[in-house]
mmCIF file of C-alpha atoms and ligand atoms in Angstrom:
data_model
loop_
_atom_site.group_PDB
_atom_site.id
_atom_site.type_symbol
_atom_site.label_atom_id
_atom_site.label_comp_id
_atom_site.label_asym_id
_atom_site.label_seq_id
_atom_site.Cartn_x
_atom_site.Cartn_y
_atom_site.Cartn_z
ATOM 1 C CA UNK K 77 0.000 0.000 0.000
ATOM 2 C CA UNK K 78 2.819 2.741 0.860
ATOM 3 C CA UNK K 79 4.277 1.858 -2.383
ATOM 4 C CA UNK K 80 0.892 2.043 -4.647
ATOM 5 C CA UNK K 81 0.052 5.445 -2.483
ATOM 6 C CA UNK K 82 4.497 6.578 -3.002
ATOM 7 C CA UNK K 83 3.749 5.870 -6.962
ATOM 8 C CA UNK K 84 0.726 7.718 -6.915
ATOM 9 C CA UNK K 85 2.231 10.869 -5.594
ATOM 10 C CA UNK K 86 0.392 10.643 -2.463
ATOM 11 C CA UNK K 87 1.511 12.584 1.117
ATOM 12 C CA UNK K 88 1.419 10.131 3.737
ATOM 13 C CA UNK K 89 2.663 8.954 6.976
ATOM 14 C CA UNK K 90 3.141 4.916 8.220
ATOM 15 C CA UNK K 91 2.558 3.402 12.039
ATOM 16 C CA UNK K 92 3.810 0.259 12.594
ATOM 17 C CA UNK K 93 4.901 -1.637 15.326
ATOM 18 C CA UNK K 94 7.253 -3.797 13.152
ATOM 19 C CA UNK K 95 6.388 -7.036 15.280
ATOM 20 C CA UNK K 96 5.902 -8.870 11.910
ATOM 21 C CA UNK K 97 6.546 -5.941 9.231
ATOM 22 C CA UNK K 98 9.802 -4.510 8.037
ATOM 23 C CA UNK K 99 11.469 -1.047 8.175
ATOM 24 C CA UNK K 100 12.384 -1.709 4.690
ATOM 25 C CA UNK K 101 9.407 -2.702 2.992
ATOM 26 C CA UNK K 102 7.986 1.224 3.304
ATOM 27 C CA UNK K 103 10.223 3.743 0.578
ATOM 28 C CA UNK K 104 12.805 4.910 1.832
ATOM 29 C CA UNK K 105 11.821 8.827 1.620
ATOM 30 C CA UNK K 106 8.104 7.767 3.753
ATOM 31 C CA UNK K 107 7.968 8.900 7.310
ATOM 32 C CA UNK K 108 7.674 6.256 9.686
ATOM 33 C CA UNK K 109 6.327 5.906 12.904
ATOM 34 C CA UNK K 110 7.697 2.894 14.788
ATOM 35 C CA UNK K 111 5.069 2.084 17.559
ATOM 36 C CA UNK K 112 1.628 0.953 18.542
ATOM 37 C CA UNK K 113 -1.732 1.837 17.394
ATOM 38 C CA UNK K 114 -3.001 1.545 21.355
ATOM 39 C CA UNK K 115 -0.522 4.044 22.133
ATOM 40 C CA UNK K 116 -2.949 6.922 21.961
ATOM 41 C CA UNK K 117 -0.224 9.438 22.464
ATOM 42 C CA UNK K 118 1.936 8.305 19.699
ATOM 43 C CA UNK K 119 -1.331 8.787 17.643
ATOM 44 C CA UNK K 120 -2.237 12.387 18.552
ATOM 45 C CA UNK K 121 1.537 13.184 18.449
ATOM 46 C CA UNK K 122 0.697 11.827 14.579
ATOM 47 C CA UNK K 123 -2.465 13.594 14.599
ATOM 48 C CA UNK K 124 -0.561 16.839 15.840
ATOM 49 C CA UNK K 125 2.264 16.693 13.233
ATOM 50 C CA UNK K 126 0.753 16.108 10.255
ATOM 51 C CA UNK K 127 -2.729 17.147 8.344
ATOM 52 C CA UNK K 128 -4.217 13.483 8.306
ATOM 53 C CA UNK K 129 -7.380 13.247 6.363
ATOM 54 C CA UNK K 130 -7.960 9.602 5.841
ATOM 55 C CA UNK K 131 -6.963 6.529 7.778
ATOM 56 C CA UNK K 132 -6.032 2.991 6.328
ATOM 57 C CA UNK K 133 -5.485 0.424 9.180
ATOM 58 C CA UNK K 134 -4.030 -2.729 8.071
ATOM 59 C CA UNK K 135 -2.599 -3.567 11.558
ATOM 60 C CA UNK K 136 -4.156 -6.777 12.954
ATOM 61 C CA UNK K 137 -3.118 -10.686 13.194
ATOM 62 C CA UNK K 138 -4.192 -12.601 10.427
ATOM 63 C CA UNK K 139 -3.239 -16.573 11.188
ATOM 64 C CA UNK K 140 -7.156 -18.591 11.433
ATOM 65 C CA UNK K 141 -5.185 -21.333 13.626
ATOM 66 C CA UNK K 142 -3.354 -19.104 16.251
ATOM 67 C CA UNK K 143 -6.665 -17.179 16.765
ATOM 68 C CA UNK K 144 -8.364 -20.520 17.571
ATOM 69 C CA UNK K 145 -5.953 -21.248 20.169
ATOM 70 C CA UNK K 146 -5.062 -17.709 21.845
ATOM 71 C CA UNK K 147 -8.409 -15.817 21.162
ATOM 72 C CA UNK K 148 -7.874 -13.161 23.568
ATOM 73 C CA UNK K 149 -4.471 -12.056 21.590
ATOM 74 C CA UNK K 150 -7.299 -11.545 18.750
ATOM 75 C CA UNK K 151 -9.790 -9.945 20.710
ATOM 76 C CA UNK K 152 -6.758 -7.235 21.935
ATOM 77 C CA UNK K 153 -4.824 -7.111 18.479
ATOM 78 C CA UNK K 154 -7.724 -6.881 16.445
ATOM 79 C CA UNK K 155 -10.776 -5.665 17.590
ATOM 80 C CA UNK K 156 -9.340 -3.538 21.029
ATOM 81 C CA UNK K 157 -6.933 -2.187 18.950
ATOM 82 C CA UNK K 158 -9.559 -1.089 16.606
ATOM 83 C CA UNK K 159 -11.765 0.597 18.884
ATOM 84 C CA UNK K 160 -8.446 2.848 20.140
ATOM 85 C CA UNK K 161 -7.979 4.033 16.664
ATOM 86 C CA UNK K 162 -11.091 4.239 15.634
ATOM 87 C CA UNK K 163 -11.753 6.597 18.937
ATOM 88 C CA UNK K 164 -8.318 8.555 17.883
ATOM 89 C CA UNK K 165 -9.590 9.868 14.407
ATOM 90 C CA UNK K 166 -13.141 10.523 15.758
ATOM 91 C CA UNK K 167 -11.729 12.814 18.559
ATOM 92 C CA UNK K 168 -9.230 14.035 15.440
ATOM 93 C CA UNK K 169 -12.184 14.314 13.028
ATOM 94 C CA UNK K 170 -10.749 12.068 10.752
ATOM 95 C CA UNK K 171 -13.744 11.390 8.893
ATOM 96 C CA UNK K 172 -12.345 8.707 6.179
ATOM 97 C CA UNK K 173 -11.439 4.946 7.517
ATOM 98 C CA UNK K 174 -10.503 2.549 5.151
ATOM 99 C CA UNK K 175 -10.617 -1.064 7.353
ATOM 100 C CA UNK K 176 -9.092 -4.375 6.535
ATOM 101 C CA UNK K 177 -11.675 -6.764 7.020
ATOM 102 C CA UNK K 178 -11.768 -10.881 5.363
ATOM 103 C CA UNK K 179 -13.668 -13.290 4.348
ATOM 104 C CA UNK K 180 -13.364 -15.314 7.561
ATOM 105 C CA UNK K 181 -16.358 -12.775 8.762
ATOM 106 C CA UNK K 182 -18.257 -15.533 6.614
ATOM 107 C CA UNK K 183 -17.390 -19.180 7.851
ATOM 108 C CA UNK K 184 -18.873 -22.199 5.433
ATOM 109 C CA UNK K 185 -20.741 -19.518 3.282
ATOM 110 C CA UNK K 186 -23.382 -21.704 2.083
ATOM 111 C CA UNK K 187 -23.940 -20.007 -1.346
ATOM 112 C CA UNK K 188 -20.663 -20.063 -3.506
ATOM 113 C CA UNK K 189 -19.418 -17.189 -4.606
ATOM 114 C CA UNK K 190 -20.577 -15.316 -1.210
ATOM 115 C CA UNK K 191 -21.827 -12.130 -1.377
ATOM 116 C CA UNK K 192 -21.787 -9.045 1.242
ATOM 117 C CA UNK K 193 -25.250 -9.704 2.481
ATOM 118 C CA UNK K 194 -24.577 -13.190 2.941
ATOM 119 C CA UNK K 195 -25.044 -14.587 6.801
ATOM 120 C CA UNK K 196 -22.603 -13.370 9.343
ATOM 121 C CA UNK K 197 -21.197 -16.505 10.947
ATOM 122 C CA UNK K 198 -17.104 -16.794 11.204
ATOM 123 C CA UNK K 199 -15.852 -20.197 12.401
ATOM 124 C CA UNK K 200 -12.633 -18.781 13.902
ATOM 125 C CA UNK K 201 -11.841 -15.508 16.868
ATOM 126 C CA UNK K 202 -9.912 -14.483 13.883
ATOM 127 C CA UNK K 203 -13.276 -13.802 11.738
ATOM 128 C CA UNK K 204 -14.925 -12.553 14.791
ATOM 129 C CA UNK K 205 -12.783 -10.193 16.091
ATOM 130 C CA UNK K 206 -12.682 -8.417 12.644
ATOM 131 C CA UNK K 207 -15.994 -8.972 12.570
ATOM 132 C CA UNK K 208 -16.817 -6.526 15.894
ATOM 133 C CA UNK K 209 -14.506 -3.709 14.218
ATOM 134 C CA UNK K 210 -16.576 -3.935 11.418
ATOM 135 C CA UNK K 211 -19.776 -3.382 13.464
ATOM 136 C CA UNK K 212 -18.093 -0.618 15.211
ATOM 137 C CA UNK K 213 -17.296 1.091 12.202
ATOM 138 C CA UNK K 214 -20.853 0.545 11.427
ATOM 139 C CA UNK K 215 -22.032 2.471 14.424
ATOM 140 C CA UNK K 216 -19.296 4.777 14.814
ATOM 141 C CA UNK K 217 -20.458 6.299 11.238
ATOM 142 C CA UNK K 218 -24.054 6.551 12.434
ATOM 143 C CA UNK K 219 -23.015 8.478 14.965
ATOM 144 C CA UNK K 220 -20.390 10.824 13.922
ATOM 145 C CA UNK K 221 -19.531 12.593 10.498
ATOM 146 C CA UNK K 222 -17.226 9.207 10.112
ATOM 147 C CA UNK K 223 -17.060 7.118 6.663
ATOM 148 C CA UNK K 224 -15.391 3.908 6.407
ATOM 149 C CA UNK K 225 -14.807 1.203 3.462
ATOM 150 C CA UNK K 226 -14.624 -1.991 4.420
ATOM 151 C CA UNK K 227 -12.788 -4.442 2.371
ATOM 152 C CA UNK K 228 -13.260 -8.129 2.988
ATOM 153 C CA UNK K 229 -10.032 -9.430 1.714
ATOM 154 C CA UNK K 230 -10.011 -12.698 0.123
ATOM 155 C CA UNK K 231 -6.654 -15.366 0.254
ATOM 156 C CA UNK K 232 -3.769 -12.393 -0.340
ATOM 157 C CA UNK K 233 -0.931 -13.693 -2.431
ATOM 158 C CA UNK K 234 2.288 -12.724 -5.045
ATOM 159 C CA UNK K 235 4.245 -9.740 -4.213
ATOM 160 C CA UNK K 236 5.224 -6.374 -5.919
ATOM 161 C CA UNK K 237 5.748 -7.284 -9.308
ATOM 162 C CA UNK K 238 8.665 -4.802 -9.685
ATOM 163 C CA UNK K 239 9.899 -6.936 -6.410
ATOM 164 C CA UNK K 240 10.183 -4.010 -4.450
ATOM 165 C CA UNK K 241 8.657 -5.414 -1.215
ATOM 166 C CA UNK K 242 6.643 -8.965 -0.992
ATOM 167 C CA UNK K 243 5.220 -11.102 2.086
ATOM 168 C CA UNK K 244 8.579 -11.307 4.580
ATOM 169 C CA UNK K 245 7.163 -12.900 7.907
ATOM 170 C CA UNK K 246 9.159 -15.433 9.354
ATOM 171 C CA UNK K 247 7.233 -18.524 10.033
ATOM 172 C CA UNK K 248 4.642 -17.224 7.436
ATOM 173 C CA UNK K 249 0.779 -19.599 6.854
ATOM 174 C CA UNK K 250 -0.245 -18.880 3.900
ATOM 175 C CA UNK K 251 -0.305 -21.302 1.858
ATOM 176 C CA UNK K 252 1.537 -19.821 -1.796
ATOM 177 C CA UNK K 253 4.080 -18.205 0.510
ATOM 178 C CA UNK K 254 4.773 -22.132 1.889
ATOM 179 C CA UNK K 255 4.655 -23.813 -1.164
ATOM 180 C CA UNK K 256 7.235 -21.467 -2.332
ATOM 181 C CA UNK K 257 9.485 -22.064 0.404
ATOM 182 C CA UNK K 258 8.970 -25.901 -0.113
ATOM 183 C CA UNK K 259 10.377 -25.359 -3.741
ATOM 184 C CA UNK K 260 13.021 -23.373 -3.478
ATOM 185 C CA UNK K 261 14.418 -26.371 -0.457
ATOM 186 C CA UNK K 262 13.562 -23.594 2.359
ATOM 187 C CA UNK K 263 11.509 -26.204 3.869
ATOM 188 C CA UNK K 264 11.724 -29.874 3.995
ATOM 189 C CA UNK K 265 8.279 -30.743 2.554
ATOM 190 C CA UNK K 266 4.249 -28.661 2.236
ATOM 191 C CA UNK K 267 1.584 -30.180 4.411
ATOM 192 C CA UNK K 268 -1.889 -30.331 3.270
ATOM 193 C CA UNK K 269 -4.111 -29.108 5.696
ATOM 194 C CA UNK K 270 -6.948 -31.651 5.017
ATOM 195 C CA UNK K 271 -8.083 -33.901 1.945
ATOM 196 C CA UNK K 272 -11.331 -34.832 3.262
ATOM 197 C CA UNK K 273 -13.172 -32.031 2.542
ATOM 198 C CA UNK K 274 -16.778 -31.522 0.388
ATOM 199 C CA UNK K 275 -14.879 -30.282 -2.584
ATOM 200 C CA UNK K 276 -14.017 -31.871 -6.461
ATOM 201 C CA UNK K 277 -10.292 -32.553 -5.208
ATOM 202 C CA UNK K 278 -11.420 -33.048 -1.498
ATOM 203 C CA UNK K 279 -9.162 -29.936 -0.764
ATOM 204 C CA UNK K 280 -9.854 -26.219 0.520
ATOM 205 C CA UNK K 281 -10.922 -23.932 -2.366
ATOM 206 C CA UNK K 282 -9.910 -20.280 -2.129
ATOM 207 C CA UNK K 283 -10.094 -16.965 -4.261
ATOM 208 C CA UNK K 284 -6.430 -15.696 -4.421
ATOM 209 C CA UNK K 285 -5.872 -12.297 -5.082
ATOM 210 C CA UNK K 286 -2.371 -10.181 -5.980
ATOM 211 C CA UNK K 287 -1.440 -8.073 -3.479
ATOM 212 C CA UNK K 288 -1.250 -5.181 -5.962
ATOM 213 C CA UNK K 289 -4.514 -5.184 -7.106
ATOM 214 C CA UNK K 290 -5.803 -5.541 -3.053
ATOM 215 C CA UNK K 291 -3.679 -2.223 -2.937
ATOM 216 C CA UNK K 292 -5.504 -0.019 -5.671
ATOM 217 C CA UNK K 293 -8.333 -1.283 -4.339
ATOM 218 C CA UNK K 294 -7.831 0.670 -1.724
ATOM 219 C CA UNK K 295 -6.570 3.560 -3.243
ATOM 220 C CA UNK K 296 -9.538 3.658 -5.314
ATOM 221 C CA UNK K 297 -11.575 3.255 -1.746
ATOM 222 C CA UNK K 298 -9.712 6.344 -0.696
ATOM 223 C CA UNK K 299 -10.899 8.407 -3.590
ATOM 224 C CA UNK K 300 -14.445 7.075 -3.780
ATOM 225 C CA UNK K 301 -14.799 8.340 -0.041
ATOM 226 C CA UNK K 302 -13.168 11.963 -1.024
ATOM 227 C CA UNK K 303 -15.251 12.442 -3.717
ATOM 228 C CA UNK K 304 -18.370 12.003 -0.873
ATOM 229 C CA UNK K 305 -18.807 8.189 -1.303
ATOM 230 C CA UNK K 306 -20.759 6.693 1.357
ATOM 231 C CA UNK K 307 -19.796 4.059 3.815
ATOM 232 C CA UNK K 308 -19.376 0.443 2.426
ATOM 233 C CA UNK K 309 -18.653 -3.063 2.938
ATOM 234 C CA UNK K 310 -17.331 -4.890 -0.370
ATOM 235 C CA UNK K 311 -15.088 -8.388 -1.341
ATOM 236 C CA UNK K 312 -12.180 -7.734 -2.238
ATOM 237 C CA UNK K 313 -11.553 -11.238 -4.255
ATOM 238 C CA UNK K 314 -11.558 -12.045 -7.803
ATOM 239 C CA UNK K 315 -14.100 -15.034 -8.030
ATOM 240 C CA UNK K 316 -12.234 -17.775 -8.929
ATOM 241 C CA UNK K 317 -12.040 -20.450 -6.707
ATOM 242 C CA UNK K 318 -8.653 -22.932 -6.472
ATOM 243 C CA UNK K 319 -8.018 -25.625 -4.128
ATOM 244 C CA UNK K 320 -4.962 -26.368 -2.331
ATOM 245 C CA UNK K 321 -3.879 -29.180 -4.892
ATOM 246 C CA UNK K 322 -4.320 -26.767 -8.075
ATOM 247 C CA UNK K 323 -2.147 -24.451 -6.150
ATOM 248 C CA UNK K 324 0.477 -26.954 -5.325
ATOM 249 C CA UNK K 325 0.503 -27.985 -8.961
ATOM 250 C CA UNK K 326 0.938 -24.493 -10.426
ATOM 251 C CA UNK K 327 3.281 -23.670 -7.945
ATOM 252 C CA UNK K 328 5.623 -26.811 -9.615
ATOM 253 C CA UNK K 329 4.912 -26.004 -12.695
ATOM 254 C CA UNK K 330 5.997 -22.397 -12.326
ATOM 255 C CA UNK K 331 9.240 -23.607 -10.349
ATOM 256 C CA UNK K 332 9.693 -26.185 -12.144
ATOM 257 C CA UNK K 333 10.288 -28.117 -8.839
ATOM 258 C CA UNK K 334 8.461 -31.463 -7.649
ATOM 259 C CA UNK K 335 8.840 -30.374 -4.015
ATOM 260 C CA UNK K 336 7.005 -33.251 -1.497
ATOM 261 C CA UNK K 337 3.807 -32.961 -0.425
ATOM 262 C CA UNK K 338 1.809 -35.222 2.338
ATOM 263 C CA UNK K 339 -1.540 -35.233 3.254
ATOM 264 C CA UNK K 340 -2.101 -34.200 7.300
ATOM 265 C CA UNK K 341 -5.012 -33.346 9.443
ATOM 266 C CA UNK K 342 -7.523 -30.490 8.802
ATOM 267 C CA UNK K 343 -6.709 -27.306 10.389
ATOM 268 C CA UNK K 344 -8.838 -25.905 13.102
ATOM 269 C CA UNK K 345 -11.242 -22.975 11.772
ATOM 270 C CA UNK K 346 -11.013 -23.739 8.274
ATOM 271 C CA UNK K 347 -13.765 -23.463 6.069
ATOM 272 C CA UNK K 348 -14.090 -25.574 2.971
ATOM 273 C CA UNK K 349 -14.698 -23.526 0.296
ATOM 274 C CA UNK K 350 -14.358 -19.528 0.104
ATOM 275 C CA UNK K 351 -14.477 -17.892 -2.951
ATOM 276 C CA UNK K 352 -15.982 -13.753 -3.749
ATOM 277 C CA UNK K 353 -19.034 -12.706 -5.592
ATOM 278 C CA UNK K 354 -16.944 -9.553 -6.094
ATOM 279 C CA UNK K 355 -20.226 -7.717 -8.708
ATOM 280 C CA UNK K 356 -20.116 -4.947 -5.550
ATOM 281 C CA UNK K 357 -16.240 -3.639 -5.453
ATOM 282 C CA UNK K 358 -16.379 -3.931 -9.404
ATOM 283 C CA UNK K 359 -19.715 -1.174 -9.891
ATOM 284 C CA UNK K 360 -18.480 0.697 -6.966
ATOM 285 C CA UNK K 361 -15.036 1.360 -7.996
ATOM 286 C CA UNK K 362 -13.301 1.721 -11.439
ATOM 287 C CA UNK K 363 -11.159 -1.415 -10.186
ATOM 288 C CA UNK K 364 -9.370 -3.038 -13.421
ATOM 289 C CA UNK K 365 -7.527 -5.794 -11.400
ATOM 290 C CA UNK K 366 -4.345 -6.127 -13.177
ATOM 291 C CA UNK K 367 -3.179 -9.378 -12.410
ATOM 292 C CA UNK K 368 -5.882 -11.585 -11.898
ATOM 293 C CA UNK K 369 -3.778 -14.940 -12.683
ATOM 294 C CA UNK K 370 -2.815 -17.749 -10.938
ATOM 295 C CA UNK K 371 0.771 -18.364 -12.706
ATOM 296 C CA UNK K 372 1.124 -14.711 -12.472
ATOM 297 C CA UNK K 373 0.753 -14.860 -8.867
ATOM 298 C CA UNK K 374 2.834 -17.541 -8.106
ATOM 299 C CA UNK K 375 5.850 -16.106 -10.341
ATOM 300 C CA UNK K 376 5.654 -12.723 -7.879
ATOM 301 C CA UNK K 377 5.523 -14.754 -5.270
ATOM 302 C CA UNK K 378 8.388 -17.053 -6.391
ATOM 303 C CA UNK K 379 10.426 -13.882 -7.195
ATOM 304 C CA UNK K 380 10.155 -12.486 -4.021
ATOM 305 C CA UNK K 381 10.751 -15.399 -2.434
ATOM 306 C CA UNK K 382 14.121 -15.642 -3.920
ATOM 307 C CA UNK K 383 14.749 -12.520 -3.317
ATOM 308 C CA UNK K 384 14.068 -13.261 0.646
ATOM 309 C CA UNK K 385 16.513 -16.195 0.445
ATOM 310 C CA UNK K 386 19.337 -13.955 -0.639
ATOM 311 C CA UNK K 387 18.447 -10.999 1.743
ATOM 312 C CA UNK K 388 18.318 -13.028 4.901
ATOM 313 C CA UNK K 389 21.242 -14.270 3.890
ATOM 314 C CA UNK K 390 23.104 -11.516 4.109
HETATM 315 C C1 UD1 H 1235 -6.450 -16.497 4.701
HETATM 316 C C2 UD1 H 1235 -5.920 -15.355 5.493
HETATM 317 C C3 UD1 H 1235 -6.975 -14.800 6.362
HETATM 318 C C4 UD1 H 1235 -8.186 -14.457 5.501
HETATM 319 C C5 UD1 H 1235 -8.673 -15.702 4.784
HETATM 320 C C6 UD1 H 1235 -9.862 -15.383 3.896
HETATM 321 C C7 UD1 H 1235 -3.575 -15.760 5.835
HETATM 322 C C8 UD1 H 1235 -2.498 -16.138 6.795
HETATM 323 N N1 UD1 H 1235 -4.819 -15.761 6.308
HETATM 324 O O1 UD1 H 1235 -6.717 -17.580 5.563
HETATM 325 O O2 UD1 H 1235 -6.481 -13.628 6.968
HETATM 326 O O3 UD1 H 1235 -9.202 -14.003 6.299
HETATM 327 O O4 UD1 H 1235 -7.610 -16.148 3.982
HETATM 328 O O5 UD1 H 1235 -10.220 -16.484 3.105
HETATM 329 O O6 UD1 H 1235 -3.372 -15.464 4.678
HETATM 330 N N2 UD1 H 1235 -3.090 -24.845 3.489
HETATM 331 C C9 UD1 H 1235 -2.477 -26.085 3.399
HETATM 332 N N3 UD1 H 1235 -1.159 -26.159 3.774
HETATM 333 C C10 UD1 H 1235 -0.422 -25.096 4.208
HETATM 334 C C11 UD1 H 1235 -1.064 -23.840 4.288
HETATM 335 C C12 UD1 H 1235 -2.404 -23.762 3.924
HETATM 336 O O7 UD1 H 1235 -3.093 -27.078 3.010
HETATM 337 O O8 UD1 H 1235 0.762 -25.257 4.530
HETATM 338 C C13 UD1 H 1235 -4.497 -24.731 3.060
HETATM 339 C C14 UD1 H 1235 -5.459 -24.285 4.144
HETATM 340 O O9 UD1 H 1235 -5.973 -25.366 4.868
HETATM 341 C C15 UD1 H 1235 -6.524 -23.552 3.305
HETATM 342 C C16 UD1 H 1235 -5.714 -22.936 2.159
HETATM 343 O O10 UD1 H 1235 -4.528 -23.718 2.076
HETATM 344 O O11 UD1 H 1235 -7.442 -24.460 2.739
HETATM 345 C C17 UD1 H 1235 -5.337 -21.493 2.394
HETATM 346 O O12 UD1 H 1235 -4.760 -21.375 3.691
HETATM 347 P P1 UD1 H 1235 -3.993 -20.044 4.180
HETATM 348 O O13 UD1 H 1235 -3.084 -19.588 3.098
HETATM 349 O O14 UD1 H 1235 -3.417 -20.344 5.500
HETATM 350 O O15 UD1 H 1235 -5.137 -18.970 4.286
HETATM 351 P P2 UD1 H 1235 -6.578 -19.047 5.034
HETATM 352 O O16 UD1 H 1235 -6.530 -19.885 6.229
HETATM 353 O O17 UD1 H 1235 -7.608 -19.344 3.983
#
């Protein structure tokens, strides 16, 4: 995102606690603030120093397992979290929000591809707690002059295609970032998290979507709301559905590696099939998603991940 709003000649300002991002990964000439966003005075010494107009909070943990097993760290990280910024740019009368929401908020949608006004029901603390920000956003616009965009991300994968900056955590879930690793002999072999699911293959389906095109998503979220849009809740997914062995397979075939690969228990909180009816982001914003291909993807990812190798080694 700092690099789609840096090429877009935007004036902005980053908060980050760095526990799993990088001082790197923001341009060099972008003003960082290294800290909390619970730390309310860090955030009116922010508010104080600069002419903020918008907000765009990415900050959050994102792992569906961890949250099933230390909920409370979700509850905090995500949704407490929330509320402290949220409160922040209300007393600041920062009246845009732009909020990174998911697809967990769904669980087992039941109709394939789910849409917005589909049931509520997440199967993990990870889906609720961003669930409960979302509802406060909801109520803190009805309230205040406050409007937020709400983007429920789908599965976020590849990497700045000028490999500029690309998923870096250690000890990363996801599964395109893993099966990278397993090719390029960073780990030993990719687990499949379940082959006994209600699917053709019997394995999780998911809508993958570049990280690039997540990011002018929200740029384009950013300018809908200054040119007076109104608050909204849209996927942010491109509608195709792949399942964990179509990944694996293009993942070999764009590595050109046969890395191993063994079937293992189902995952706790995982739903079996999540793919976007994305018809709502595409009339409400001139979104052209540029890379809406699963080689494509991959070959970011792959890049980056090479890339990685030779950094951290270093
Ligand atoms: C991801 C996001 C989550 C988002 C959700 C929306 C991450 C870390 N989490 O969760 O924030 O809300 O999409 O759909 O990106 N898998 C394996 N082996 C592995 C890793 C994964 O089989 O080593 C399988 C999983 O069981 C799942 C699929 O691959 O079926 C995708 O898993 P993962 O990349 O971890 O993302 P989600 O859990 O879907």
């Amino acid at each position: 995102m700092a690099w789609c709003l840096h090429d877009a000649g935007e004036d902005f300002v980053v908060i980050d606690n760095l526990s799993t991002g990088f001082e790197w990964a923001i341009p060099q000439s972008v003003k960082l603030y290294e800290g909390d966003i619970t730390d309310e005075k860090l955030l009116q010494t922010i508010f104080h120093n600069h002419d903020i107009t918008a907000v765009i909070h990415f900050a959050g943990s994102i792992i569906v397992p961890e949250s099933v097993s230390n909920p409370l760290k979700y509850y905090n990280n995500n949704t407490a979290a929330s509320r402290t910024l949220i409160e922040a740019c209300v007393k600041n009368n920062i009246k845009h929000f732009i909020f990174s929401s998911t697809a967990a908020v769904y669980g087992d949608p039941k109709v394939i591809p789910v849409s917005e006004d589909a049931p509520l029901s997440p199967l993990s603390p990870y889906g609720t707690s961003k669930l409960m920000t979302e509802l406060m956003l909801r109520d803190t616009a009805a309230a205040h002059d406050f409007q937020y965009t709400a983007l429920r991300y789908f599965n976020v994968a590849g990497a700045d295609p000028e490999g500029r900056t690309g998923q870096s955590t250690r000890n990363a879930t996801h599964l395109i970032k893993v099966a990278c690793e397993a090719a390029l002999g960073k780990r030993t072999h990719l687990g499949i998290f379940g082959a006994d699911f209600d699917t053709p293959d019997k394995t999780g389906i998911r809508d993958y979507i570049h990280v690039s095109d997540l990011a002018s998503a929200h740029y384009l979220a950013l300018k809908r709301l200054r040119e007076g849009g109104e608050s909204i809740v849209m996927n942010a997914g491109y509608g195709d559905g792949y399942s964990v062995l179509q990944v694996i397979d293009a993942v070999k075939a764009v590595s050109e590696v046969d890395f191993e690969v063994k079937t293992e228990p189902r995952r706790a909180g995982d739903s079996p099939k999540v793919v976007a009816d994305n018809s709502k982001i595409m009339s409400n914003l001139d979104w052209k998603p540029q890379f809406d291909d699963l080689p494509t993807i991959i070959r970011h990812a792959l890049n980056w991940e090479k890339k990685l190798q030779f950094k951290n080694s270093l």
